[in-house]
Tab-separated table of C-alpha atoms in Angstrom:
chain	number	residue	atom	x	y	z
A	1	PRO	CA	0.000	0.000	0.000
A	2	GLY	CA	1.076	3.544	-0.781
A	3	PRO	CA	0.297	6.751	1.110
A	4	CYS	CA	-3.204	7.417	2.453
A	5	SER	CA	-5.673	8.007	-0.381
A	6	LEU	CA	-7.785	10.606	1.415
A	7	PRO	CA	-8.982	13.338	1.000
A	8	MET	CA	-10.957	11.952	-1.886
A	9	PRO	CA	-9.057	12.010	-5.197
A	10	GLY	CA	-10.721	14.051	-7.900
A	11	LEU	CA	-10.732	11.019	-10.195
A	12	VAL	CA	-13.138	9.054	-7.986
A	13	ALA	CA	-15.507	11.995	-7.545
A	14	ALA	CA	-15.490	12.580	-11.310
A	15	ILE	CA	-16.296	8.932	-12.052
A	16	ALA	CA	-19.100	9.035	-9.492
A	17	ALA	CA	-20.564	12.159	-11.120
A	18	GLU	CA	-20.264	10.674	-14.609
A	19	HIS	CA	-22.525	7.746	-13.757
A	20	CYS	CA	-24.802	9.233	-11.089
A	21	GLU	CA	-27.792	9.984	-13.296
A	22	ASP	CA	-27.818	6.459	-14.721
A	23	VAL	CA	-27.424	5.021	-11.214
A	24	ASP	CA	-30.406	7.068	-10.036
A	25	ARG	CA	-32.606	6.403	-13.060
A	26	LEU	CA	-32.103	2.635	-12.997
A	27	GLY	CA	-31.822	2.316	-9.226
A	28	ARG	CA	-28.593	0.381	-9.727
A	29	PHE	CA	-25.467	0.035	-7.631
A	30	PRO	CA	-22.761	2.630	-8.458
A	31	ALA	CA	-20.352	-0.100	-9.552
A	32	GLU	CA	-17.995	2.172	-11.484
A	33	ALA	CA	-17.486	4.577	-8.591
A	34	VAL	CA	-17.046	1.804	-6.015
A	35	GLN	CA	-14.486	0.150	-8.274
A	36	ALA	CA	-12.709	3.501	-8.449
A	37	LEU	CA	-12.730	3.621	-4.638
A	38	ARG	CA	-10.983	0.263	-4.688
A	39	ASP	CA	-8.555	1.278	-7.421
A	40	GLU	CA	-7.554	4.380	-5.468
A	41	ARG	CA	-7.345	2.314	-2.245
A	42	CYS	CA	-9.934	4.452	-0.498
A	43	LEU	CA	-11.549	1.444	1.199
A	44	TRP	CA	-8.112	0.542	2.580
A	45	ALA	CA	-7.497	4.103	3.731
A	46	VAL	CA	-10.176	4.020	6.451
A	47	VAL	CA	-8.499	1.048	8.187
A	48	PRO	CA	-6.180	2.281	10.972
A	49	ALA	CA	-2.470	2.233	10.197
A	50	SER	CA	-1.950	-0.010	13.230
A	51	HIS	CA	-3.860	-2.700	11.340
A	52	GLY	CA	-2.277	-2.312	7.935
A	53	GLY	CA	-4.497	0.435	6.520
A	54	GLY	CA	-4.049	4.020	5.465
A	55	GLY	CA	-4.988	5.433	8.841
A	56	ALA	CA	-7.187	8.222	7.492
A	57	GLU	CA	-8.306	10.678	10.171
A	58	LEU	CA	-12.000	11.176	10.925
A	59	ALA	CA	-11.852	14.660	9.405
A	60	GLU	CA	-10.368	13.263	6.183
A	61	ILE	CA	-13.070	10.617	5.926
A	62	ALA	CA	-15.799	13.180	6.574
A	63	THR	CA	-14.391	15.535	3.931
A	64	ALA	CA	-14.282	12.647	1.468
A	65	CYS	CA	-17.965	11.890	2.134
A	66	SER	CA	-18.910	15.463	1.254
A	67	ALA	CA	-16.728	15.493	-1.859
A	68	LEU	CA	-18.223	12.250	-3.121
A	69	ALA	CA	-21.782	13.378	-2.380
A	70	ARG	CA	-21.403	16.328	-4.727
A	71	GLY	CA	-20.951	13.817	-7.535
A	72	CYS	CA	-23.127	10.885	-6.442
A	73	SER	CA	-25.069	10.691	-3.192
A	74	ALA	CA	-25.354	6.905	-3.299
A	75	THR	CA	-21.606	6.414	-3.721
A	76	ALA	CA	-20.956	8.774	-0.822
A	77	MET	CA	-23.391	6.895	1.407
A	78	VAL	CA	-21.845	3.536	0.530
A	79	PHE	CA	-18.399	4.897	1.381
A	80	ALA	CA	-19.667	6.449	4.623
A	81	MET	CA	-21.384	3.277	5.782
A	82	HIS	CA	-18.350	1.162	4.938
A	83	ALA	CA	-16.197	3.506	7.027
A	84	ILE	CA	-18.678	3.326	9.923
A	85	GLN	CA	-18.447	-0.482	10.059
A	86	VAL	CA	-14.658	-0.575	9.776
A	87	LEU	CA	-14.142	2.048	12.486
A	88	SER	CA	-16.703	0.426	14.790
A	89	ILE	CA	-14.638	-2.758	14.679
A	90	ALA	CA	-11.213	-1.119	14.826
A	91	ARG	CA	-12.076	1.040	17.847
A	92	HIS	CA	-13.421	-1.924	19.893
A	93	LEU	CA	-11.187	-4.916	19.160
A	94	ASP	CA	-10.568	-5.874	22.810
A	95	ASP	CA	-7.516	-7.840	21.636
A	96	ALA	CA	-9.692	-10.171	19.546
A	97	PRO	CA	-7.158	-11.893	17.238
A	98	TRP	CA	-9.648	-12.900	14.556
A	99	PHE	CA	-10.883	-9.322	14.107
A	100	ASP	CA	-7.336	-8.016	14.111
A	101	ALA	CA	-6.480	-10.420	11.299
A	102	TRP	CA	-9.698	-9.549	9.462
A	103	LEU	CA	-8.862	-5.831	9.485
A	104	ARG	CA	-5.484	-6.580	7.938
A	105	ARG	CA	-7.077	-8.742	5.239
A	106	ALA	CA	-9.762	-6.131	4.627
A	107	ALA	CA	-7.057	-3.525	4.038
A	108	VAL	CA	-5.151	-5.704	1.583
A	109	ASP	CA	-8.198	-7.053	-0.267
A	110	GLN	CA	-10.204	-3.784	-0.228
A	111	ARG	CA	-13.194	-5.587	1.276
A	112	LEU	CA	-16.482	-3.657	1.275
A	113	VAL	CA	-18.470	-4.017	4.506
A	114	ALA	CA	-22.199	-3.438	5.040
A	115	SER	CA	-24.318	-3.495	8.193
A	116	VAL	CA	-27.414	-5.436	9.222
A	117	THR	CA	-28.625	-3.405	12.192
A	118	SER	CA	-32.328	-2.901	11.463
A	119	GLU	CA	-34.872	-5.614	12.239
A	120	ILE	CA	-38.549	-5.789	11.347
A	121	SER	CA	-39.652	-6.891	14.834
A	122	THR	CA	-37.954	-4.013	16.717
A	123	GLY	CA	-39.571	-1.049	14.967
A	124	GLY	CA	-36.254	0.490	13.952
A	125	ASP	CA	-34.702	0.473	17.434
A	126	LEU	CA	-30.939	0.064	16.901
A	127	GLY	CA	-30.441	-0.841	20.555
A	128	SER	CA	-32.766	-3.830	20.514
A	129	SER	CA	-32.659	-7.205	18.749
A	130	THR	CA	-34.987	-10.169	18.448
A	131	ALA	CA	-32.705	-12.481	16.467
A	132	ALA	CA	-30.023	-14.158	18.561
A	133	VAL	CA	-26.718	-15.962	18.275
A	134	THR	CA	-27.429	-19.676	18.703
A	135	PRO	CA	-25.132	-22.706	18.976
A	136	ALA	CA	-24.224	-24.672	15.854
A	137	ALA	CA	-22.183	-27.780	15.186
A	138	ASP	CA	-19.032	-25.880	14.245
A	139	GLY	CA	-19.602	-22.606	16.089
A	140	VAL	CA	-22.666	-20.336	16.090
A	141	GLN	CA	-25.449	-19.401	13.701
A	142	PHE	CA	-28.236	-16.852	13.305
A	143	SER	CA	-31.212	-15.843	11.203
A	144	LYS	CA	-32.375	-12.209	11.067
A	145	ARG	CA	-35.114	-10.501	9.067
A	146	ALA	CA	-33.933	-6.998	8.160
A	147	PRO	CA	-36.204	-4.444	6.416
A	148	THR	CA	-33.173	-2.799	4.750
A	149	VAL	CA	-29.601	-3.889	4.137
A	150	SER	CA	-27.751	-1.136	2.301
A	151	TYR	CA	-25.818	-2.532	-0.683
A	152	GLY	CA	-26.029	-5.952	0.995
A	153	SER	CA	-25.894	-7.885	-2.267
A	154	TYR	CA	-22.695	-6.076	-3.252
A	155	ALA	CA	-20.803	-6.236	0.052
A	156	ASP	CA	-17.966	-8.635	0.733
A	157	ASP	CA	-18.806	-8.863	4.440
A	158	LEU	CA	-21.721	-8.100	6.746
A	159	LEU	CA	-21.683	-6.769	10.316
A	160	THR	CA	-24.885	-7.857	12.079
A	161	THR	CA	-26.411	-6.949	15.460
A	162	LEU	CA	-27.920	-9.846	17.419
A	163	ARG	CA	-28.843	-10.794	20.957
A	164	ARG	CA	-25.854	-12.364	22.706
A	165	ASP	CA	-27.702	-15.688	23.057
A	166	GLU	CA	-31.231	-17.042	23.186
A	167	ALA	CA	-31.617	-16.164	26.878
A	168	ALA	CA	-30.358	-12.573	26.501
A	169	GLU	CA	-32.544	-9.497	26.853
A	170	PRO	CA	-33.299	-7.526	23.647
A	171	GLY	CA	-30.716	-4.879	24.613
A	172	ASP	CA	-27.928	-7.372	25.370
A	173	GLN	CA	-26.463	-7.313	21.870
A	174	VAL	CA	-23.275	-8.269	20.077
A	175	LEU	CA	-21.834	-7.661	16.624
A	176	VAL	CA	-21.186	-10.631	14.347
A	177	LEU	CA	-19.067	-10.401	11.205
A	178	THR	CA	-19.712	-12.799	8.335
A	179	GLU	CA	-17.833	-13.072	5.071
A	180	SER	CA	-19.816	-13.602	1.861
A	181	ARG	CA	-19.178	-17.364	1.884
A	182	GLN	CA	-20.581	-17.595	5.418
A	183	HIS	CA	-23.982	-15.963	4.977
A	184	GLN	CA	-27.016	-16.249	2.739
A	185	LEU	CA	-29.319	-13.408	1.706
A	186	GLU	CA	-32.950	-14.289	1.027
A	187	PRO	CA	-34.665	-11.323	-0.672
A	188	ALA	CA	-37.597	-9.915	1.311
A	189	GLY	CA	-38.630	-6.899	-0.763
A	190	GLN	CA	-37.666	-4.528	-3.564
A	191	TRP	CA	-35.778	-1.220	-3.572
A	192	ASP	CA	-37.851	1.197	-5.648
A	193	VAL	CA	-37.615	4.395	-3.636
A	194	LEU	CA	-37.694	8.175	-3.937
A	195	GLY	CA	-34.011	8.917	-3.350
A	196	MET	CA	-30.666	7.259	-2.617
A	197	ARG	CA	-31.739	4.715	-5.187
A	198	GLY	CA	-28.207	3.535	-5.892
A	199	THR	CA	-27.651	2.330	-2.334
A	200	CYS	CA	-29.697	-0.760	-3.309
A	201	SER	CA	-31.075	-1.411	0.178
A	202	PRO	CA	-33.961	-3.899	0.004
A	203	GLY	CA	-34.917	-6.165	2.867
A	204	PHE	CA	-33.369	-9.574	3.372
A	205	VAL	CA	-33.563	-12.535	5.643
A	206	VAL	CA	-29.900	-12.905	6.571
A	207	ARG	CA	-28.667	-16.308	7.722
A	208	GLY	CA	-25.130	-17.065	8.800
A	209	SER	CA	-23.023	-19.837	10.276
A	210	ILE	CA	-19.578	-18.967	11.661
A	211	PRO	CA	-16.928	-19.858	14.233
A	212	ALA	CA	-17.624	-18.271	17.622
A	213	GLU	CA	-14.478	-16.103	17.299
A	214	GLN	CA	-16.328	-13.968	14.748
A	215	VAL	CA	-18.527	-12.525	17.494
A	216	LEU	CA	-16.960	-9.228	18.620
A	217	PRO	CA	-16.298	-9.486	22.383
A	218	THR	CA	-17.149	-5.842	23.139
A	219	PRO	CA	-20.865	-5.376	23.965
A	220	PHE	CA	-22.738	-3.607	21.197
A	221	ALA	CA	-24.079	-1.014	23.649
A	222	GLN	CA	-20.522	0.271	24.096
A	223	VAL	CA	-19.715	0.110	20.372
A	224	SER	CA	-22.938	1.925	19.566
A	225	ALA	CA	-22.494	4.748	22.070
A	226	GLN	CA	-18.799	5.405	21.461
A	227	SER	CA	-18.511	4.704	17.746
A	228	MET	CA	-21.336	3.500	15.551
A	229	VAL	CA	-23.940	6.136	16.428
A	230	PRO	CA	-21.734	9.257	16.644
A	231	ILE	CA	-19.655	8.293	13.593
A	232	SER	CA	-22.826	7.533	11.631
A	233	HIS	CA	-24.401	10.870	12.469
A	234	VAL	CA	-21.230	12.793	11.639
A	235	LEU	CA	-20.501	11.032	8.337
A	236	TRP	CA	-24.143	11.060	7.228
A	237	ALA	CA	-24.259	14.788	7.994
A	238	HIS	CA	-21.250	15.291	5.739
A	239	VAL	CA	-22.967	13.364	2.951
A	240	TRP	CA	-26.006	15.653	3.275
A	241	LEU	CA	-23.703	18.666	3.391
A	242	GLY	CA	-22.161	17.563	0.082
A	243	ILE	CA	-25.585	17.197	-1.514
A	244	ALA	CA	-26.675	20.623	-0.273
A	245	THR	CA	-23.409	22.206	-1.404
A	246	GLU	CA	-23.876	20.869	-4.916
A	247	ALA	CA	-27.437	22.241	-5.011
A	248	PHE	CA	-26.199	25.674	-3.925
A	249	VAL	CA	-23.365	25.667	-6.489
A	250	ARG	CA	-25.772	24.813	-9.296
A	251	ALA	CA	-28.046	27.684	-8.265
A	252	ARG	CA	-25.133	30.102	-7.973
A	253	ASP	CA	-23.754	29.102	-11.372
A	254	LEU	CA	-27.140	29.637	-12.988
A	255	VAL	CA	-27.464	33.114	-11.475
A	256	ARG	CA	-23.949	33.936	-12.659
A	257	SER	CA	-24.619	32.725	-16.195
A	258	ARG	CA	-27.696	34.894	-16.456
A	259	SER	CA	-26.157	37.917	-14.716
A	260	GLY	CA	-29.151	37.785	-12.423
A	261	ASP	CA	-29.952	39.312	-9.062
A	262	GLY	CA	-28.292	37.184	-6.391
A	263	ARG	CA	-30.382	38.409	-3.476
A	264	GLN	CA	-32.596	35.316	-3.479
A	265	LEU	CA	-29.459	33.191	-3.506
A	266	THR	CA	-28.382	34.650	-0.169
A	267	ALA	CA	-31.137	32.759	1.649
A	268	THR	CA	-29.817	29.503	0.192
A	269	HIS	CA	-26.287	30.422	1.250
A	270	GLU	CA	-27.374	31.282	4.792
A	271	GLN	CA	-28.991	27.877	5.246
A	272	LEU	CA	-25.947	26.150	3.767
A	273	MET	CA	-23.635	27.980	6.174
A	274	LEU	CA	-25.804	26.893	9.087
A	275	LEU	CA	-25.637	23.294	7.907
A	276	ARG	CA	-21.869	23.565	7.492
A	277	ALA	CA	-21.441	24.988	11.014
A	278	VAL	CA	-23.603	22.308	12.649
A	279	THR	CA	-21.762	19.569	10.789
A	280	ALA	CA	-18.331	20.976	11.655
A	281	GLY	CA	-19.321	21.183	15.309
A	282	GLY	CA	-20.385	17.551	15.371
A	283	LEU	CA	-17.125	16.456	13.765
A	284	ALA	CA	-15.078	18.487	16.252
A	285	GLU	CA	-16.892	16.907	19.187
A	286	LEU	CA	-16.391	13.417	17.767
A	287	VAL	CA	-12.672	14.005	17.193
A	288	SER	CA	-12.240	15.447	20.681
A	289	GLY	CA	-14.130	12.609	22.352
A	290	SER	CA	-12.241	9.992	20.354
A	291	ALA	CA	-8.875	11.332	21.505
A	292	GLU	CA	-9.517	10.452	25.158
A	293	PRO	CA	-8.507	7.020	26.496
A	294	ASP	CA	-11.628	4.793	26.650
A	295	ARG	CA	-13.652	7.705	25.165
A	296	PRO	CA	-15.702	8.479	28.323
A	297	ALA	CA	-17.194	11.681	26.885
A	298	LEU	CA	-18.821	9.729	24.067
A	299	SER	CA	-20.553	7.366	26.494
A	300	THR	CA	-22.595	10.053	28.249
A	301	MET	CA	-26.262	10.848	27.804
A	302	ALA	CA	-25.237	14.414	26.971
A	303	ALA	CA	-23.205	13.133	24.012
A	304	ALA	CA	-26.115	11.003	22.823
A	305	LEU	CA	-28.378	14.048	23.024
A	306	ARG	CA	-26.007	16.225	21.009
A	307	PHE	CA	-25.224	13.659	18.299
A	308	ASN	CA	-28.925	12.898	17.908
A	309	ALA	CA	-29.519	16.642	17.575
A	310	LEU	CA	-26.811	16.805	14.909
A	311	LYS	CA	-28.575	14.136	12.895
A	312	LEU	CA	-31.965	15.814	13.290
A	313	THR	CA	-30.675	19.254	12.324
A	314	ALA	CA	-28.472	18.200	9.400
A	315	SER	CA	-31.046	15.854	7.895
A	316	GLU	CA	-33.679	18.599	7.888
A	317	LEU	CA	-31.442	21.475	6.794
A	318	ALA	CA	-30.122	19.681	3.685
A	319	PRO	CA	-33.531	19.374	1.970
A	320	ARG	CA	-34.251	23.025	2.834
A	321	VAL	CA	-31.065	24.111	1.075
A	322	CYS	CA	-32.054	22.030	-1.968
A	323	LEU	CA	-35.573	23.492	-1.997
A	324	SER	CA	-34.177	27.002	-1.689
A	325	ALA	CA	-31.802	26.284	-4.589
A	326	LEU	CA	-34.759	25.026	-6.618
A	327	GLU	CA	-36.586	28.294	-6.000
A	328	VAL	CA	-33.549	30.185	-7.254
A	329	CYS	CA	-33.256	28.058	-10.391
A	330	GLY	CA	-36.956	27.952	-11.214
A	331	ILE	CA	-37.884	25.807	-14.197
A	332	ALA	CA	-34.206	25.145	-14.971
A	333	GLY	CA	-33.896	23.458	-11.583
A	334	PHE	CA	-37.199	21.653	-11.999
A	335	ARG	CA	-36.042	20.022	-15.227
A	336	ASN	CA	-34.163	16.717	-15.057
A	337	ASP	CA	-32.023	17.277	-18.135
A	338	GLY	CA	-29.908	20.370	-17.468
A	339	PRO	CA	-26.869	21.461	-15.461
A	340	ALA	CA	-29.081	23.353	-13.002
A	341	SER	CA	-31.301	20.337	-12.240
A	342	ILE	CA	-32.018	20.018	-8.512
A	343	GLY	CA	-34.473	17.096	-8.552
A	344	ARG	CA	-32.124	14.200	-7.806
A	345	LEU	CA	-30.292	16.179	-5.142
A	346	LEU	CA	-33.551	17.052	-3.407
A	347	ARG	CA	-34.805	13.462	-3.536
A	348	ASP	CA	-31.531	12.139	-2.154
A	349	ALA	CA	-31.526	14.730	0.631
A	350	LEU	CA	-35.051	13.693	1.626
A	351	SER	CA	-33.689	10.296	2.634
A	352	GLY	CA	-32.041	11.889	5.677
A	353	PRO	CA	-35.086	12.244	7.958
A	354	VAL	CA	-36.111	8.591	7.399
A	355	MET	CA	-32.640	7.088	8.024
A	356	VAL	CA	-33.145	6.260	11.697
A	357	ALA	CA	-36.472	8.063	11.737
A	358	ASN	CA	-36.361	11.593	13.099
A	359	SER	CA	-39.575	10.970	15.018
A	360	ARG	CA	-37.819	8.188	16.960
A	361	LEU	CA	-34.790	10.370	17.692
A	362	ARG	CA	-36.993	13.242	18.892
A	363	HIS	CA	-38.791	10.870	21.252
A	364	ARG	CA	-35.415	9.721	22.564
A	365	ASN	CA	-34.139	13.280	22.980
A	366	ALA	CA	-37.337	14.370	24.722
A	367	GLY	CA	-36.498	11.991	27.542
A	368	LEU	CA	-32.817	12.896	27.631
A	369	LEU	CA	-33.552	16.624	27.881
A	370	LEU	CA	-35.312	16.050	31.192
A	371	VAL	CA	-32.341	14.369	32.863
A	372	VAL	CA	-29.163	15.532	31.143
A	373	GLN	CA	-27.120	18.223	32.837
A	374	ALA	CA	-25.126	19.778	30.001
A	375	PRO	CA	-24.056	23.157	28.679
A	376	TRP	CA	-26.537	24.420	26.119
């Protein structure tokens, strides 16, 4: 491996942009852009240097998500979710030799990882599972019905949340990693959706059979609080920031080309700057909390409240920026066949509020606000 490939090379972003309209129209996986990510060793770059990867910093990964999203939202989301899974493992190894070896192989082989965290029977609650790890002849096995598995058919490996065993409570969860030869995906729905069509995230019944060493020793509650949830909210926010930035740039370029009055554009810019500030603040808090031994600041209810608020704010600001850009562009933005088109960007941005439903997060934050003692 050569030097770290991040921030995102212009070549990958250009390839993503070249194919994005076809990816969206057909609802197909952005194969060309993901191959470019592999060719440029971007999947390797998110693996820590201590485990044979490029050791990209959180800020580099976040910047790459935004850069990719300007070209293709689906490609950016695939990259973000891959990074979330890799970092969730790398930050919580607990000296597990199998996972250490897997990270090194993932870096060399450029393995793409997807997650199976949602479950039909839990109503979208990440911190609760019905499916459990059960004994098998040569290790353990599981069967889980997931309403969505982002790019599951195209991933090399899957990281799945399950109850620790059949006697465990719904919140006593672990993470299980299966390689493609160790799991089966039974389709349980189609993926014909409004936006983020290229993420190819239909439902599946996921079944796996693995050695017991492929169960991450660290409890999922700790992984979730210190890594998976805050990293998800920060990287997703950067994807939405990239989408909103592209919408603003298209509106600005149209106003420039027509020598028009830019006063209406200022409202779009103001909302974009607010989104940028909120996103930067979330990243700074994540970086700061990650620098502490054992990351105690990320385990607090106050941190959960603030990262949930980041997700809520960013996911709702991004569509507003796109709508404001559409108002600036008028019919040119409403069309699907011109450089000022805003339609795909708006549809992709609208995915934000339904990724971990905002209504669920607001319910969670309503309870936290009553008990958390934190600076406002």
